[in-house]
């Protein structure tokens, strides 16, 4: 029977995280060996205690282990996950500048395709936030972006959403409903570049609405 043992620095993972490790390690082995192996897979997660573990003959002290935990926590804090992507957009919606700057780099470059008044390249966080503000001003606050899916690949995320809005005035009375993907490149936990793209007839519909 397959036996998997994972040893972690004491205090590195919570009980919930250890439980998740056992589940995902099992799933990983099943992906290779097939479901027939699942009932026979044993996974255990244990803690390495200071003074009882060495690397290359060097005993790991409590201070060294605490340092390892701090470093790991710092890396995990900026790790790119679907939750971090969602939190980045939630920060934008909040309008809280301190929250926004946790996720969006001050030198962010944002690309908007098309042939309309909002198309172009926005350089810097101020310009990007100005673009987002313009969408609300032009639509009287009706602009909405509904999340459909978030995908991660290394330091790149794809945010699939559906943009909707309406405009009513002397020169225009129209609605917007387009499927969009926003491709974000991340560095040190923040978005440094972003590209928008539209599906199907989205480019034409988007240009017509914002022109």
GROMACS .gro file of N, CA and C in nm, residues 38-123:
model
  258
   38UNK      N    1  -0.702   0.459  -0.423
   38UNK     CA    2  -0.744   0.551  -0.317
   38UNK      C    3  -0.767   0.483  -0.181
   39UNK      N    4  -0.840   0.373  -0.174
   39UNK     CA    5  -0.867   0.314  -0.041
   39UNK      C    6  -0.741   0.266   0.033
   40UNK      N    7  -0.630   0.256  -0.037
   40UNK     CA    8  -0.509   0.198   0.024
   40UNK      C    9  -0.399   0.301   0.049
   41UNK      N   10  -0.430   0.429   0.023
   41UNK     CA   11  -0.328   0.533   0.039
   41UNK      C   12  -0.331   0.589   0.181
   42UNK      N   13  -0.218   0.584   0.247
   42UNK     CA   14  -0.203   0.640   0.381
   42UNK      C   15  -0.118   0.769   0.371
   43UNK      N   16  -0.168   0.876   0.430
   43UNK     CA   17  -0.093   1.002   0.432
   43UNK      C   18  -0.089   1.053   0.576
   44UNK      N   19   0.029   1.088   0.623
   44UNK     CA   20   0.042   1.145   0.757
   44UNK      C   21   0.127   1.270   0.751
   45UNK      N   22   0.090   1.371   0.827
   45UNK     CA   23   0.164   1.496   0.835
   45UNK      C   24   0.211   1.514   0.979
   46UNK      N   25   0.341   1.524   0.998
   46UNK     CA   26   0.391   1.541   1.134
   46UNK      C   27   0.478   1.666   1.146
   47UNK      N   28   0.512   1.701   1.269
   47UNK     CA   29   0.590   1.822   1.296
   47UNK      C   30   0.734   1.788   1.330
   48UNK      N   31   0.826   1.869   1.277
   48UNK     CA   32   0.966   1.858   1.314
   48UNK      C   33   0.993   1.954   1.430
   49UNK      N   34   1.043   1.902   1.539
   49UNK     CA   35   1.065   1.984   1.657
   49UNK      C   36   1.209   2.037   1.663
   50UNK      N   37   1.227   2.159   1.714
   50UNK     CA   38   1.363   2.212   1.727
   50UNK      C   39   1.445   2.124   1.821
   51UNK      N   40   1.571   2.106   1.784
   51UNK     CA   41   1.658   2.024   1.866
   51UNK      C   42   1.653   1.877   1.834
   52UNK      N   43   1.559   1.838   1.746
   52UNK     CA   44   1.546   1.698   1.710
   52UNK      C   45   1.554   1.677   1.559
   53UNK      N   46   1.592   1.783   1.487
   53UNK     CA   47   1.602   1.776   1.341
   53UNK      C   48   1.728   1.848   1.297
   54UNK      N   49   1.800   1.789   1.202
   54UNK     CA   50   1.920   1.854   1.150
   54UNK      C   51   1.920   1.847   0.998
   55UNK      N   52   1.993   1.941   0.937
   55UNK     CA   53   2.012   1.943   0.792
   55UNK      C   54   2.162   1.946   0.767
   56UNK      N   55   2.213   1.844   0.699
   56UNK     CA   56   2.356   1.837   0.672
   56UNK      C   57   2.440   1.835   0.799
   57UNK      N   58   2.381   1.781   0.904
   57UNK     CA   59   2.453   1.773   1.030
   57UNK      C   60   2.437   1.895   1.119
   58UNK      N   61   2.368   1.998   1.067
   58UNK     CA   62   2.345   2.119   1.147
   58UNK      C   63   2.210   2.110   1.214
   59UNK      N   64   2.210   2.116   1.345
   59UNK     CA   65   2.086   2.105   1.422
   59UNK      C   66   2.000   2.229   1.403
   60UNK      N   67   1.873   2.208   1.375
   60UNK     CA   68   1.780   2.320   1.359
   60UNK      C   69   1.735   2.368   1.496
   61UNK      N   70   1.763   2.494   1.525
   61UNK     CA   71   1.724   2.551   1.654
   61UNK      C   72   1.585   2.612   1.643
   62UNK      N   73   1.530   2.648   1.756
   62UNK     CA   74   1.397   2.710   1.758
   62UNK      C   75   1.400   2.843   1.683
   63UNK      N   76   1.509   2.919   1.698
   63UNK     CA   77   1.521   3.047   1.629
   63UNK      C   78   1.524   3.028   1.478
   64UNK      N   79   1.597   2.926   1.432
   64UNK     CA   80   1.603   2.899   1.289
   64UNK      C   81   1.467   2.859   1.235
   65UNK      N   82   1.394   2.779   1.312
   65UNK     CA   83   1.262   2.735   1.266
   65UNK      C   84   1.165   2.852   1.262
   66UNK      N   85   1.173   2.941   1.363
   66UNK     CA   86   1.085   3.059   1.361
   66UNK      C   87   1.114   3.145   1.240
   67UNK      N   88   1.243   3.159   1.205
   67UNK     CA   89   1.280   3.236   1.087
   67UNK      C   90   1.224   3.175   0.961
   68UNK      N   91   1.225   3.041   0.954
   68UNK     CA   92   1.169   2.972   0.838
   68UNK      C   93   1.020   2.994   0.826
   69UNK      N   94   0.950   2.994   0.940
   69UNK     CA   95   0.806   3.016   0.939
   69UNK      C   96   0.774   3.157   0.892
   70UNK      N   97   0.850   3.257   0.942
   70UNK     CA   98   0.827   3.396   0.903
   70UNK      C   99   0.847   3.414   0.753
   71UNK      N  100   0.955   3.356   0.700
   71UNK     CA  101   0.983   3.366   0.556
   71UNK      C  102   0.872   3.303   0.474
   72UNK      N  103   0.825   3.187   0.520
   72UNK     CA  104   0.718   3.118   0.448
   72UNK      C  105   0.589   3.199   0.451
   73UNK      N  106   0.559   3.257   0.566
   73UNK     CA  107   0.438   3.338   0.578
   73UNK      C  108   0.444   3.459   0.487
   74UNK      N  109   0.563   3.519   0.475
   74UNK     CA  110   0.579   3.635   0.387
   74UNK      C  111   0.556   3.597   0.241
   75UNK      N  112   0.605   3.481   0.201
   75UNK     CA  113   0.586   3.435   0.064
   75UNK      C  114   0.440   3.400   0.037
   76UNK      N  115   0.378   3.334   0.136
   76UNK     CA  116   0.238   3.297   0.119
   76UNK      C  117   0.148   3.419   0.112
   77UNK      N  118   0.187   3.527   0.181
   77UNK     CA  119   0.105   3.648   0.184
   77UNK      C  120   0.089   3.711   0.047
   78UNK      N  121   0.187   3.690  -0.042
   78UNK     CA  122   0.180   3.750  -0.176
   78UNK      C  123   0.166   3.644  -0.285
   79UNK      N  124   0.146   3.519  -0.246
   79UNK     CA  125   0.130   3.412  -0.345
   79UNK      C  126   0.007   3.437  -0.431
   80UNK      N  127   0.021   3.417  -0.561
   80UNK     CA  128  -0.089   3.441  -0.652
   80UNK      C  129  -0.188   3.325  -0.646
   81UNK      N  130  -0.308   3.354  -0.601
   81UNK     CA  131  -0.415   3.257  -0.590
   81UNK      C  132  -0.544   3.321  -0.642
   82UNK      N  133  -0.646   3.241  -0.675
   82UNK     CA  134  -0.774   3.300  -0.715
   82UNK      C  135  -0.829   3.396  -0.610
   83UNK      N  136  -0.807   3.364  -0.483
   83UNK     CA  137  -0.855   3.453  -0.377
   83UNK      C  138  -0.786   3.588  -0.382
   84UNK      N  139  -0.653   3.587  -0.408
   84UNK     CA  140  -0.582   3.714  -0.415
   84UNK      C  141  -0.631   3.798  -0.533
   85UNK      N  142  -0.658   3.734  -0.644
   85UNK     CA  143  -0.711   3.806  -0.760
   85UNK      C  144  -0.847   3.868  -0.726
   86UNK      N  145  -0.933   3.787  -0.662
   86UNK     CA  146  -1.065   3.838  -0.622
   86UNK      C  147  -1.053   3.953  -0.524
   87UNK      N  148  -0.958   3.941  -0.430
   87UNK     CA  149  -0.938   4.048  -0.331
   87UNK      C  150  -0.889   4.176  -0.399
   88UNK      N  151  -0.808   4.161  -0.505
   88UNK     CA  152  -0.758   4.278  -0.577
   88UNK      C  153  -0.873   4.357  -0.639
   89UNK      N  154  -0.967   4.287  -0.700
   89UNK     CA  155  -1.082   4.354  -0.760
   89UNK      C  156  -1.176   4.410  -0.654
   90UNK      N  157  -1.187   4.339  -0.541
   90UNK     CA  158  -1.270   4.389  -0.431
   90UNK      C  159  -1.211   4.519  -0.376
   91UNK      N  160  -1.078   4.528  -0.374
   91UNK     CA  161  -1.013   4.651  -0.328
   91UNK      C  162  -1.048   4.767  -0.421
   92UNK      N  163  -1.048   4.741  -0.551
   92UNK     CA  164  -1.087   4.846  -0.647
   92UNK      C  165  -1.229   4.894  -0.621
   93UNK      N  166  -1.319   4.798  -0.599
   93UNK     CA  167  -1.460   4.832  -0.575
   93UNK      C  168  -1.477   4.913  -0.448
   94UNK      N  169  -1.390   4.888  -0.348
   94UNK     CA  170  -1.403   4.957  -0.219
   94UNK      C  171  -1.366   5.104  -0.229
   95UNK      N  172  -1.276   5.136  -0.324
   95UNK     CA  173  -1.229   5.272  -0.337
   95UNK      C  174  -1.128   5.313  -0.231
   96UNK      N  175  -1.092   5.221  -0.143
   96UNK     CA  176  -0.995   5.247  -0.036
   96UNK      C  177  -0.854   5.245  -0.095
   97UNK      N  178  -0.788   5.360  -0.095
   97UNK     CA  179  -0.658   5.369  -0.162
   97UNK      C  180  -0.554   5.277  -0.098
   98UNK      N  181  -0.556   5.265   0.035
   98UNK     CA  182  -0.459   5.179   0.103
   98UNK      C  183  -0.477   5.034   0.060
   99UNK      N  184  -0.602   4.990   0.050
   99UNK     CA  185  -0.629   4.853   0.006
   99UNK      C  186  -0.588   4.834  -0.140
  100UNK      N  187  -0.620   4.931  -0.222
  100UNK     CA  188  -0.587   4.921  -0.365
  100UNK      C  189  -0.437   4.904  -0.384
  101UNK      N  190  -0.357   4.981  -0.309
  101UNK     CA  191  -0.212   4.977  -0.326
  101UNK      C  192  -0.149   4.848  -0.276
  102UNK      N  193  -0.225   4.767  -0.204
  102UNK     CA  194  -0.175   4.635  -0.163
  102UNK      C  195  -0.169   4.538  -0.281
  103UNK      N  196  -0.250   4.565  -0.385
  103UNK     CA  197  -0.263   4.470  -0.496
  103UNK      C  198  -0.224   4.528  -0.632
  104UNK      N  199  -0.228   4.660  -0.646
  104UNK     CA  200  -0.206   4.722  -0.777
  104UNK      C  201  -0.083   4.811  -0.769
  105UNK      N  202   0.017   4.781  -0.852
  105UNK     CA  203   0.145   4.852  -0.848
  105UNK      C  204   0.130   4.998  -0.891
  106UNK      N  205   0.208   5.085  -0.830
  106UNK     CA  206   0.198   5.228  -0.862
  106UNK      C  207   0.241   5.256  -1.006
  107UNK      N  208   0.324   5.167  -1.064
  107UNK     CA  209   0.369   5.185  -1.202
  107UNK      C  210   0.293   5.093  -1.299
  108UNK      N  211   0.176   5.050  -1.258
  108UNK     CA  212   0.092   4.963  -1.340
  108UNK      C  213   0.071   5.021  -1.480
  109UNK      N  214   0.076   4.932  -1.581
  109UNK     CA  215   0.043   4.971  -1.719
  109UNK      C  216  -0.077   4.887  -1.764
  110UNK      N  217  -0.182   4.955  -1.808
  110UNK     CA  218  -0.308   4.888  -1.843
  110UNK      C  219  -0.343   4.916  -1.989
  111UNK      N  220  -0.372   4.810  -2.066
  111UNK     CA  221  -0.401   4.824  -2.209
  111UNK      C  222  -0.549   4.796  -2.236
  112UNK      N  223  -0.613   4.889  -2.304
  112UNK     CA  224  -0.754   4.875  -2.341
  112UNK      C  225  -0.763   4.881  -2.493
  113UNK      N  226  -0.807   4.773  -2.559
  113UNK     CA  227  -0.814   4.772  -2.706
  113UNK      C  228  -0.938   4.845  -2.758
  114UNK      N  229  -0.940   4.869  -2.887
  114UNK     CA  230  -1.060   4.923  -2.949
  114UNK      C  231  -1.043   5.059  -3.013
  115UNK      N  232  -1.155   5.111  -3.061
  115UNK     CA  233  -1.160   5.241  -3.126
  115UNK      C  234  -1.272   5.321  -3.061
  116UNK      N  235  -1.245   5.372  -2.943
  116UNK     CA  236  -1.345   5.447  -2.868
  116UNK      C  237  -1.274   5.540  -2.769
  117UNK      N  238  -1.349   5.619  -2.697
  117UNK     CA  239  -1.291   5.722  -2.611
  117UNK      C  240  -1.211   5.667  -2.493
  118UNK      N  241  -1.231   5.540  -2.458
  118UNK     CA  242  -1.158   5.483  -2.345
  118UNK      C  243  -1.042   5.394  -2.388
  119UNK      N  244  -1.030   5.363  -2.516
  119UNK     CA  245  -0.923   5.276  -2.563
  119UNK      C  246  -0.787   5.344  -2.549
  120UNK      N  247  -0.684   5.261  -2.526
  120UNK     CA  248  -0.550   5.316  -2.517
  120UNK      C  249  -0.469   5.251  -2.407
  121UNK      N  250  -0.354   5.312  -2.378
  121UNK     CA  251  -0.266   5.261  -2.274
  121UNK      C  252  -0.266   5.357  -2.157
  122UNK      N  253  -0.289   5.301  -2.037
  122UNK     CA  254  -0.292   5.382  -1.915
  122UNK      C  255  -0.167   5.349  -1.833
  123UNK      N  256  -0.083   5.447  -1.815
  123UNK     CA  257   0.045   5.425  -1.747
  123UNK      C  258   0.041   5.486  -1.607
   0.00000   0.00000   0.00000
